[in-house]
Coordinates of N, CA, C and O in Angstrom, one line a residue:
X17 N 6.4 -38.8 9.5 CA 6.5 -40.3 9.7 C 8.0 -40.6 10.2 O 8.7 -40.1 9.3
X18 N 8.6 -41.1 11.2 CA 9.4 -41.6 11.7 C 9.6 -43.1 11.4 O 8.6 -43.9 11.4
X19 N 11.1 -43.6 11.2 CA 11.3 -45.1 11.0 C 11.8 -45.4 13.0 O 12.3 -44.6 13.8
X20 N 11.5 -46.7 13.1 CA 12.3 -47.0 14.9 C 13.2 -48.1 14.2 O 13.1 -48.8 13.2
X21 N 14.4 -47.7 15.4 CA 15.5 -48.8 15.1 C 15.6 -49.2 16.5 O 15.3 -48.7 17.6
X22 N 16.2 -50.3 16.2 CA 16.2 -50.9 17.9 C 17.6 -50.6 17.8 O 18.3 -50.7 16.8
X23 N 18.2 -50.1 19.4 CA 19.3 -50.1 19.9 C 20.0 -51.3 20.7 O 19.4 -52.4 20.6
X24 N 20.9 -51.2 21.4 CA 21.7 -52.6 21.5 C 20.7 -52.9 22.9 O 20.2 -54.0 23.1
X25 N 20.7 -52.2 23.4 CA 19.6 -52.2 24.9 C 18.7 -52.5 24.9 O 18.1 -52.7 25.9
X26 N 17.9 -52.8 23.4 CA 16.1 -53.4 23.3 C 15.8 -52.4 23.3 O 14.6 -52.5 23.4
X27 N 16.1 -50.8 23.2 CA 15.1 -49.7 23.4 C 14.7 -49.0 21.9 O 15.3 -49.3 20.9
X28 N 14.1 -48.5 21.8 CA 13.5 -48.3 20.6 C 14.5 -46.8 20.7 O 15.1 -46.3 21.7
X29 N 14.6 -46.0 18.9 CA 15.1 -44.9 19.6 C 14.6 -44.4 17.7 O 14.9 -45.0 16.7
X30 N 13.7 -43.3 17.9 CA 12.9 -42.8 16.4 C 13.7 -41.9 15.8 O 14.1 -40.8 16.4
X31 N 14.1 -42.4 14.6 CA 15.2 -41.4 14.0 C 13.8 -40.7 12.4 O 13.0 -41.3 11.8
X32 N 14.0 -39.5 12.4 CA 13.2 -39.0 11.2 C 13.7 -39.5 9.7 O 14.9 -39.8 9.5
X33 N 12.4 -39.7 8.7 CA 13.1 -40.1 7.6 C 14.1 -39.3 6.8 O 15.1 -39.5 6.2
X34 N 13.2 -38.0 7.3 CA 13.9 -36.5 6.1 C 14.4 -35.8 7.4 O 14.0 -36.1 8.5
X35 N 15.4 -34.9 7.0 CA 16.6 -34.2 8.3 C 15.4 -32.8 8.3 O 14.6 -32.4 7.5
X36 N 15.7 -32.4 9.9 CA 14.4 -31.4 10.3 C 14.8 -30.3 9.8 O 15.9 -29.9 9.4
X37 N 13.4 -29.7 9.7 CA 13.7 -28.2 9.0 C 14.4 -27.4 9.8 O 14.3 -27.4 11.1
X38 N 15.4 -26.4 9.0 CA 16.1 -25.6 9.6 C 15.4 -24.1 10.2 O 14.1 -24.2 10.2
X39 N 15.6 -23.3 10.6 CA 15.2 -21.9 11.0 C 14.7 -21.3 9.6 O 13.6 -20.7 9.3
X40 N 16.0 -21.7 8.7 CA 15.6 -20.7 7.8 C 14.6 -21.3 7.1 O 14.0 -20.4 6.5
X41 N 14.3 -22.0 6.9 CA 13.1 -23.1 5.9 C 11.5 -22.5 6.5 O 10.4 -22.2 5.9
X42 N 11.8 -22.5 8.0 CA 10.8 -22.6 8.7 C 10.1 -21.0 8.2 O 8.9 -20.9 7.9
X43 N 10.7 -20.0 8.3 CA 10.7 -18.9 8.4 C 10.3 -18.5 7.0 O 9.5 -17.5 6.9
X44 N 10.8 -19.1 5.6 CA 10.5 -18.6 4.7 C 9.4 -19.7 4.4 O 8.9 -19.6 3.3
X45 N 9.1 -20.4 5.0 CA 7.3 -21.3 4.6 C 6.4 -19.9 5.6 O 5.7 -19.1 5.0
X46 N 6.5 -19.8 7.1 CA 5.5 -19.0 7.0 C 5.7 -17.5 6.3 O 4.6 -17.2 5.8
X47 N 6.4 -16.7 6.0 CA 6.7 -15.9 4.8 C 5.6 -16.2 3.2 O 4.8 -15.5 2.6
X48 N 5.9 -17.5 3.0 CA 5.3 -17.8 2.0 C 3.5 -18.0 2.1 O 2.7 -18.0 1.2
X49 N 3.1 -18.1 3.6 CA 1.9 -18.5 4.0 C 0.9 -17.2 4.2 O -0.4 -17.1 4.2
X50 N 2.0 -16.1 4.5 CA 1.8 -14.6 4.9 C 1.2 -14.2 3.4 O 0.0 -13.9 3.0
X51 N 2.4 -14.2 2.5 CA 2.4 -13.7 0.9 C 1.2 -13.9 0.4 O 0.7 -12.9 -0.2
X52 N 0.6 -15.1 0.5 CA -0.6 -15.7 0.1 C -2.0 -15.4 0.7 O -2.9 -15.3 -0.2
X53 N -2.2 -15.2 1.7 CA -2.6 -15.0 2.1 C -4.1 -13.7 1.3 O -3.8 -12.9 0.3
X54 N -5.2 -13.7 1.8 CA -6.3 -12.9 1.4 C -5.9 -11.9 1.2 O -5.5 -11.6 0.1
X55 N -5.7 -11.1 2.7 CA -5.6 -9.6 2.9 C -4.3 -9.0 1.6 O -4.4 -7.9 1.0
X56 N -3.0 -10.3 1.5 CA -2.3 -9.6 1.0 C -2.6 -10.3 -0.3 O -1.6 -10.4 -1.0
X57 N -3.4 -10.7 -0.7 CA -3.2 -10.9 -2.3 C -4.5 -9.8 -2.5 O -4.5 -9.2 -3.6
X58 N -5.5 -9.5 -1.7 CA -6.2 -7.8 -2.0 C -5.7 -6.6 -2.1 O -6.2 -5.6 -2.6
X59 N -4.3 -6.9 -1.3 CA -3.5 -5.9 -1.2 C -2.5 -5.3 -2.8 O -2.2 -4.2 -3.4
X60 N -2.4 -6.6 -2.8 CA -1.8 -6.4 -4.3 C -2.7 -6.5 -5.7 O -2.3 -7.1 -6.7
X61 N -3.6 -6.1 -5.7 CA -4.6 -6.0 -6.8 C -5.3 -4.7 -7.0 O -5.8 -4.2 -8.0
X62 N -5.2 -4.2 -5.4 CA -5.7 -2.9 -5.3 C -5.2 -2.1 -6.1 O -4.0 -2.2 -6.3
X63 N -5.8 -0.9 -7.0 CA -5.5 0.1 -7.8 C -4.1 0.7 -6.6 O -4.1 0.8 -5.4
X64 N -3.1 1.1 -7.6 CA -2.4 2.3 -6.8 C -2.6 3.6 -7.5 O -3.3 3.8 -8.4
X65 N -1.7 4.7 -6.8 CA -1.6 5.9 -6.6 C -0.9 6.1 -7.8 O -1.1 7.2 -8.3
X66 N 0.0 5.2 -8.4 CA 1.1 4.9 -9.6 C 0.6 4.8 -11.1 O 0.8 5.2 -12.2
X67 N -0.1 3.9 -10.3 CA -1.6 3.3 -11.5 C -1.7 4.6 -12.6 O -1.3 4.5 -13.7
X68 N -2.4 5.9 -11.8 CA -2.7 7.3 -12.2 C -1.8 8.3 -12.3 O -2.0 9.2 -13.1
X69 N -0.8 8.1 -11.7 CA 0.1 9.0 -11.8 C 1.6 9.2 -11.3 O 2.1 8.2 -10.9
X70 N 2.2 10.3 -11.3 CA 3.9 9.9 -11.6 C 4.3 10.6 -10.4 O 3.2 10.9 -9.9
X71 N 5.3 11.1 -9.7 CA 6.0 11.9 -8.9 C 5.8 13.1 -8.9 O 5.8 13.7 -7.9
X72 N 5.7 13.9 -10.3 CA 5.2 14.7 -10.1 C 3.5 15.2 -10.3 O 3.1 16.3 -10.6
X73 N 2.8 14.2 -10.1 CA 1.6 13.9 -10.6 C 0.8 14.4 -11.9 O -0.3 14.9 -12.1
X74 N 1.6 14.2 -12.5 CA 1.2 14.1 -13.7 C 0.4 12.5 -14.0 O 0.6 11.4 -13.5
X75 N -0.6 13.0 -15.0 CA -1.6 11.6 -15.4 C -0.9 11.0 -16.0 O -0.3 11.6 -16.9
X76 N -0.8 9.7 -15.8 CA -0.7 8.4 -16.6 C -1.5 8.1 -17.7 O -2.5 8.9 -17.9
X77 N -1.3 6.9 -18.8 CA -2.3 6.6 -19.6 C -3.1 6.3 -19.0 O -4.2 6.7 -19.4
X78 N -3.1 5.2 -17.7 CA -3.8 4.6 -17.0 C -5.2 5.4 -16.9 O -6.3 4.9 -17.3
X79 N -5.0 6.3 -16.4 CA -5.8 7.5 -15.6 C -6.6 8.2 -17.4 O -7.7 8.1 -17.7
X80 N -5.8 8.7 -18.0 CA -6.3 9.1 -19.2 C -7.9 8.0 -20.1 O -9.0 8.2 -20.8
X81 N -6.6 6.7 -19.4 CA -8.2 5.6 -20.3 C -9.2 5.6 -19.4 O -10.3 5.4 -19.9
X82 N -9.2 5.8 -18.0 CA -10.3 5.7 -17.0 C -10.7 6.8 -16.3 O -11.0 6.7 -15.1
X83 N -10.7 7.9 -17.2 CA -11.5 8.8 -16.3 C -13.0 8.6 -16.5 O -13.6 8.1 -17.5
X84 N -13.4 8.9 -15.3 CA -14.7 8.7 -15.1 C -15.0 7.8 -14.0 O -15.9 7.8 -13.1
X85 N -14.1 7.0 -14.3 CA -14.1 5.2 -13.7 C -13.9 5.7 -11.7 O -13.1 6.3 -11.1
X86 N -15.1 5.1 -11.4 CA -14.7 5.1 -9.6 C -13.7 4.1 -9.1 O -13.9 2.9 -8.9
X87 N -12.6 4.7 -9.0 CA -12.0 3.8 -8.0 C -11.7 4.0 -6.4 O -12.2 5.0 -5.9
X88 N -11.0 3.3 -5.5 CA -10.4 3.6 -3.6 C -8.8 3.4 -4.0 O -8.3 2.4 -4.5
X89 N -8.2 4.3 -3.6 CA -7.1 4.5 -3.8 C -6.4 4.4 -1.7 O -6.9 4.9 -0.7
X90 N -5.3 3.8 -1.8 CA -5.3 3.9 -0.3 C -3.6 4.7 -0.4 O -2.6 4.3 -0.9
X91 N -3.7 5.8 0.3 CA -2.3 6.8 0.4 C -2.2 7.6 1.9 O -2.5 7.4 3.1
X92 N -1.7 8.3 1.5 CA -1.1 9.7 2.4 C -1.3 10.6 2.9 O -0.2 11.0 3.2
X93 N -2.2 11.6 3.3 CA -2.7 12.7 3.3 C -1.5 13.6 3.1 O -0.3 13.4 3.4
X94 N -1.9 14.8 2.4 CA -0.8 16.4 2.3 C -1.5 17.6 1.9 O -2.2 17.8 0.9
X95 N -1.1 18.4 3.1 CA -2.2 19.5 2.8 C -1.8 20.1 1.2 O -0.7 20.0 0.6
X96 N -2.9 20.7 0.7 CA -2.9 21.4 -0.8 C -2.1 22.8 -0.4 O -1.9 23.5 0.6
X97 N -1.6 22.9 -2.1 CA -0.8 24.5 -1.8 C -1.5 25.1 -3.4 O -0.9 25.9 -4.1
X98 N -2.7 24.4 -3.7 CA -3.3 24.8 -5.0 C -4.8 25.2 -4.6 O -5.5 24.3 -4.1
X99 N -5.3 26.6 -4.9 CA -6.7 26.6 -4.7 C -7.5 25.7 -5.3 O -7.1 25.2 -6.3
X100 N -9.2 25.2 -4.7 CA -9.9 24.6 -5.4 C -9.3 23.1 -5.2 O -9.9 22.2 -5.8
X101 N -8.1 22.7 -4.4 CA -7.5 21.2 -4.2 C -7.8 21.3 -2.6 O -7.4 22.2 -1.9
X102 N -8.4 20.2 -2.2 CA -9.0 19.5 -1.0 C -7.5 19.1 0.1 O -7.4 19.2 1.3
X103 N -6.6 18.5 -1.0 CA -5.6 18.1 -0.3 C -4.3 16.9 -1.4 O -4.8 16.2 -2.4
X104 N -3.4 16.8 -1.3 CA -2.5 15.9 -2.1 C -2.6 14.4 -1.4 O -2.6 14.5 -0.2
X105 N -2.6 13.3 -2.0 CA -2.5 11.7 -1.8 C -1.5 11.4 -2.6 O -1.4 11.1 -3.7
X106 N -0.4 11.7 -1.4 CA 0.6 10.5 -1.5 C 1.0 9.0 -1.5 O 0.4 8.6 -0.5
X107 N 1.3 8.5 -1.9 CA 1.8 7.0 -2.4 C 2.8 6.9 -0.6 O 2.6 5.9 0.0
X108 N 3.5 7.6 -0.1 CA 4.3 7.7 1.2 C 3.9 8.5 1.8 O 3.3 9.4 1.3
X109 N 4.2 8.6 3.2 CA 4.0 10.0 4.2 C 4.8 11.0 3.5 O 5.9 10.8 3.0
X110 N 4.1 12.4 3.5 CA 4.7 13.2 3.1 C 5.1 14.6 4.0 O 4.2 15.4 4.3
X111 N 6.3 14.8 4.2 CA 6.3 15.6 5.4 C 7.5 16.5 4.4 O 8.3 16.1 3.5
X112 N 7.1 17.9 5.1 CA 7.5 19.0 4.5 C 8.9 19.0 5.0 O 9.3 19.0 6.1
X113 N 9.8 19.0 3.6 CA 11.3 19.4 3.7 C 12.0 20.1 4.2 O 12.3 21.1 3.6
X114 N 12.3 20.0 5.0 CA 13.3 21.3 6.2 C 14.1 22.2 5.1 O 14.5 23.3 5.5
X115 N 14.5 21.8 4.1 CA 15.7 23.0 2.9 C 14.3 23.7 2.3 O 14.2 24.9 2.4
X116 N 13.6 23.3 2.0 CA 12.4 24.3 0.9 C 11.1 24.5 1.2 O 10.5 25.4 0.6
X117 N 10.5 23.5 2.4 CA 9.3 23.4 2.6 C 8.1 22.8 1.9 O 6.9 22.7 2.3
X118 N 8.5 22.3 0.8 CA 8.2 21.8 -0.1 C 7.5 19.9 0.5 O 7.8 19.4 1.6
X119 N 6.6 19.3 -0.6 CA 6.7 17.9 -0.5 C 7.4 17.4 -1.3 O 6.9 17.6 -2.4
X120 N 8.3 16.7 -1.3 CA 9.1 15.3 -2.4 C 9.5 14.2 -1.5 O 9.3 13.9 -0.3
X121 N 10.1 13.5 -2.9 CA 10.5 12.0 -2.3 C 9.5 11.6 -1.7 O 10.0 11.1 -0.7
X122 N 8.0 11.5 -1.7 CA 7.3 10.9 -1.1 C 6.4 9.8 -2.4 O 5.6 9.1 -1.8
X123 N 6.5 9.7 -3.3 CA 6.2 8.8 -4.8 C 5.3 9.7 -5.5 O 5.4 11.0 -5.4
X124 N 4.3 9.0 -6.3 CA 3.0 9.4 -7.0 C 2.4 10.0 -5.9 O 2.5 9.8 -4.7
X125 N 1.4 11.0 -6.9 CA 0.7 11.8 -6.0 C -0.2 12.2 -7.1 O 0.1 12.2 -8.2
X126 N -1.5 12.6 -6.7 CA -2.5 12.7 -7.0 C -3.4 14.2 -6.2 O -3.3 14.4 -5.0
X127 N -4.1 14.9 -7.2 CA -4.4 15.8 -6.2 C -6.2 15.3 -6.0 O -6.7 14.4 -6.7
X128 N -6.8 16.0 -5.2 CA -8.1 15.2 -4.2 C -8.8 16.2 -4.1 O -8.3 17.2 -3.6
X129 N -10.3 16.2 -4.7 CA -10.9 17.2 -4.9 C -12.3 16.6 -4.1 O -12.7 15.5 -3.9
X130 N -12.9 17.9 -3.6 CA -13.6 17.6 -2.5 C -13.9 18.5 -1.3 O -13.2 19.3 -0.6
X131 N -15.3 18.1 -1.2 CA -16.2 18.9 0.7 C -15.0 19.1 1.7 O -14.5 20.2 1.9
X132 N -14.6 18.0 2.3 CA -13.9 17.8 3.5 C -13.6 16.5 3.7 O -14.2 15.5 3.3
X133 N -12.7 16.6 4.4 CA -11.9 15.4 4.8 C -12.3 15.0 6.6 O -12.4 15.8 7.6
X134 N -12.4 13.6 6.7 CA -12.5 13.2 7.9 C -12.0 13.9 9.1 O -11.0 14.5 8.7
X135 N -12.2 14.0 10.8 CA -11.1 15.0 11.6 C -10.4 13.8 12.3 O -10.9 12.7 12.2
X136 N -9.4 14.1 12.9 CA -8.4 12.9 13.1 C -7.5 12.4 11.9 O -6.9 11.3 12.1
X137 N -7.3 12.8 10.8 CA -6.8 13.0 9.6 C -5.2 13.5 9.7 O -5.0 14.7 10.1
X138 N -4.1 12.8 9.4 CA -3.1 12.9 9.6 C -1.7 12.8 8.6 O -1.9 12.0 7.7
X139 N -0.6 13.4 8.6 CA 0.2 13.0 7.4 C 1.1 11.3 7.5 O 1.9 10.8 6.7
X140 N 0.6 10.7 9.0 CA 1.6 9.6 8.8 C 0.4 8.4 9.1 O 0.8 7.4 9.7
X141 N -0.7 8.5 8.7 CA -1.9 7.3 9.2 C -2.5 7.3 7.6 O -2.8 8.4 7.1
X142 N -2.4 6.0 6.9 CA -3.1 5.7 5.3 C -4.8 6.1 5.7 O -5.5 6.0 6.7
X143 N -5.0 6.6 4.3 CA -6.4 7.0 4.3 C -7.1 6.7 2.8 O -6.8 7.1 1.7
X144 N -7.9 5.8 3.1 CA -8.6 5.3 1.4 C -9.5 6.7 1.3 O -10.4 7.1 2.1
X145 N -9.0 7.1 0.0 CA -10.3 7.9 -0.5 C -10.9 7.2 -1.6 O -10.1 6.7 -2.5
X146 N -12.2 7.1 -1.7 CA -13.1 7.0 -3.2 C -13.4 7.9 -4.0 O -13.6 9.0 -3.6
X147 N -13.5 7.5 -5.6 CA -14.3 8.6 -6.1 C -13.8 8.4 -7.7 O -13.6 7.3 -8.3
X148 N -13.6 9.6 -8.2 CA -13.6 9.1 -9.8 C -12.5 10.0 -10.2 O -12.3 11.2 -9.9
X149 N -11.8 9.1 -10.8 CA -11.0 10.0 -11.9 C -11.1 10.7 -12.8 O -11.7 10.4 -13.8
X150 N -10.3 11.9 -12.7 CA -10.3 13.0 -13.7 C -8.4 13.3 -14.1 O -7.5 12.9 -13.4
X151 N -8.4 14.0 -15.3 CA -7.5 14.7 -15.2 C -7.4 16.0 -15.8 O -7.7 16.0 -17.0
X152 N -6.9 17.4 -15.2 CA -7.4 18.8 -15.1 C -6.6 18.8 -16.2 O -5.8 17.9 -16.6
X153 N -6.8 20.4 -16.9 CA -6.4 20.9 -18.3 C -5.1 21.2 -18.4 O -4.8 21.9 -19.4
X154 N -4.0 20.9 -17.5 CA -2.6 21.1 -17.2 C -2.2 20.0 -17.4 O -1.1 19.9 -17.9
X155 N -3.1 18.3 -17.2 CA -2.6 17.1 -17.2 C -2.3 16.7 -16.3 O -1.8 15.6 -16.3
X156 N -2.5 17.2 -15.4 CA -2.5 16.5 -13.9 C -3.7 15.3 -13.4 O -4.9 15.5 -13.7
X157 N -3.3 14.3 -12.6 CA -4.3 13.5 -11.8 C -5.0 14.3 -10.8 O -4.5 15.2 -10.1
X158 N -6.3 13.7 -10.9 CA -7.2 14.1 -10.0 C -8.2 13.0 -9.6 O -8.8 12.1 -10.2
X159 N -8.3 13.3 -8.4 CA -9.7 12.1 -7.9 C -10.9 13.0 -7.3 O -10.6 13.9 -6.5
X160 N -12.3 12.8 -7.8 CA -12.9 13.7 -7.0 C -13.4 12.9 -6.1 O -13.8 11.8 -6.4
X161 N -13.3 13.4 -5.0 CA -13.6 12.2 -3.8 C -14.7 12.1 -3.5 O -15.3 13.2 -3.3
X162 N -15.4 11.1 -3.4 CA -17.0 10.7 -2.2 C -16.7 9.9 -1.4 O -17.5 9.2 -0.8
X163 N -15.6 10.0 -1.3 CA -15.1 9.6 0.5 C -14.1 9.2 0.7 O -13.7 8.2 0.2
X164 N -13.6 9.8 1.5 CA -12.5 9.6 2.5 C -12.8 8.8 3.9 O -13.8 9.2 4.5
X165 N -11.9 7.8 4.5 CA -12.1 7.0 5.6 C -10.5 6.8 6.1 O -9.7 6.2 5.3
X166 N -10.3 7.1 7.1 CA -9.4 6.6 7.7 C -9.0 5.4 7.9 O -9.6 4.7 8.7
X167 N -7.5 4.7 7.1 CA -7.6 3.3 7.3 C -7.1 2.9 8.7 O -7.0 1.7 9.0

């Protein structure tokens, strides 16, 4: 809503009541419209990879109270270096360390038990797997998968 003042010339000239928003105002309302938003308030409700387990994937309580329980976990692909493991789900891309060969620094991780994995399957494209939680006689997380889908 605009107030009009007359100028000395008879011409109307519309001054706003409240001073206009700035860049930065503007930018942190759609910010705030984004935040809100479906996709990302599913996004943040979604089970994580954390949820179940730690860096070095070791089980959480979380994971201990819900084994059994089906959840979709959305992560990382990494090939396995453990027989009888399908593959590791990372929390981040995980790409093999040029000093050791190794995976780190990529977060929680979970190992993924299971047939086979989709083709087109990659270490830097998220991939929801389903299925149920376990954790093996070492204490480690485990998911046995009934599906994997590339997100």
């Amino acid at each position: 809503m605009t107030k009009k003042k007359v100028t000395q010339n008879g011409a109307f000239k519309c001054e706003g009541l409240a001073p206009p928003m700035g860049r930065r105002e503007v930018l942190a309302a759609i910010a705030g419209v984004i935040a809100c938003s479906p996709a990302a308030l599913a996004d943040a409700l979604r089970a994580k990879i954390a949820d179940f387990a730690n860096d070095e994937g070791a089980a959480t309580g979380m994971a201990r109270a819900r084994i059994g329980a089906d959840v979709t976990l959305r992560g990382y692909f990494a090939p396995a270096t453990e027989p009888g493991v399908l593959f590791c789900l990372f929390e981040k891309p995980a790409l093999p360390c040029s000093m050791c060969g190794g995976f780190h620094d990529s977060g929680a991780n979970l190992r993924v038990i299971g047939e086979s994995y989709p083709d087109g399957i990659n270490m830097l494209r998220a991939i929801d797997v389903s299925g149920k939680i376990a954790v093996d006689d070492k204490g480690q997380a485990q998911l046995i998968a009934r599906d994997v889908v590339i997100a």
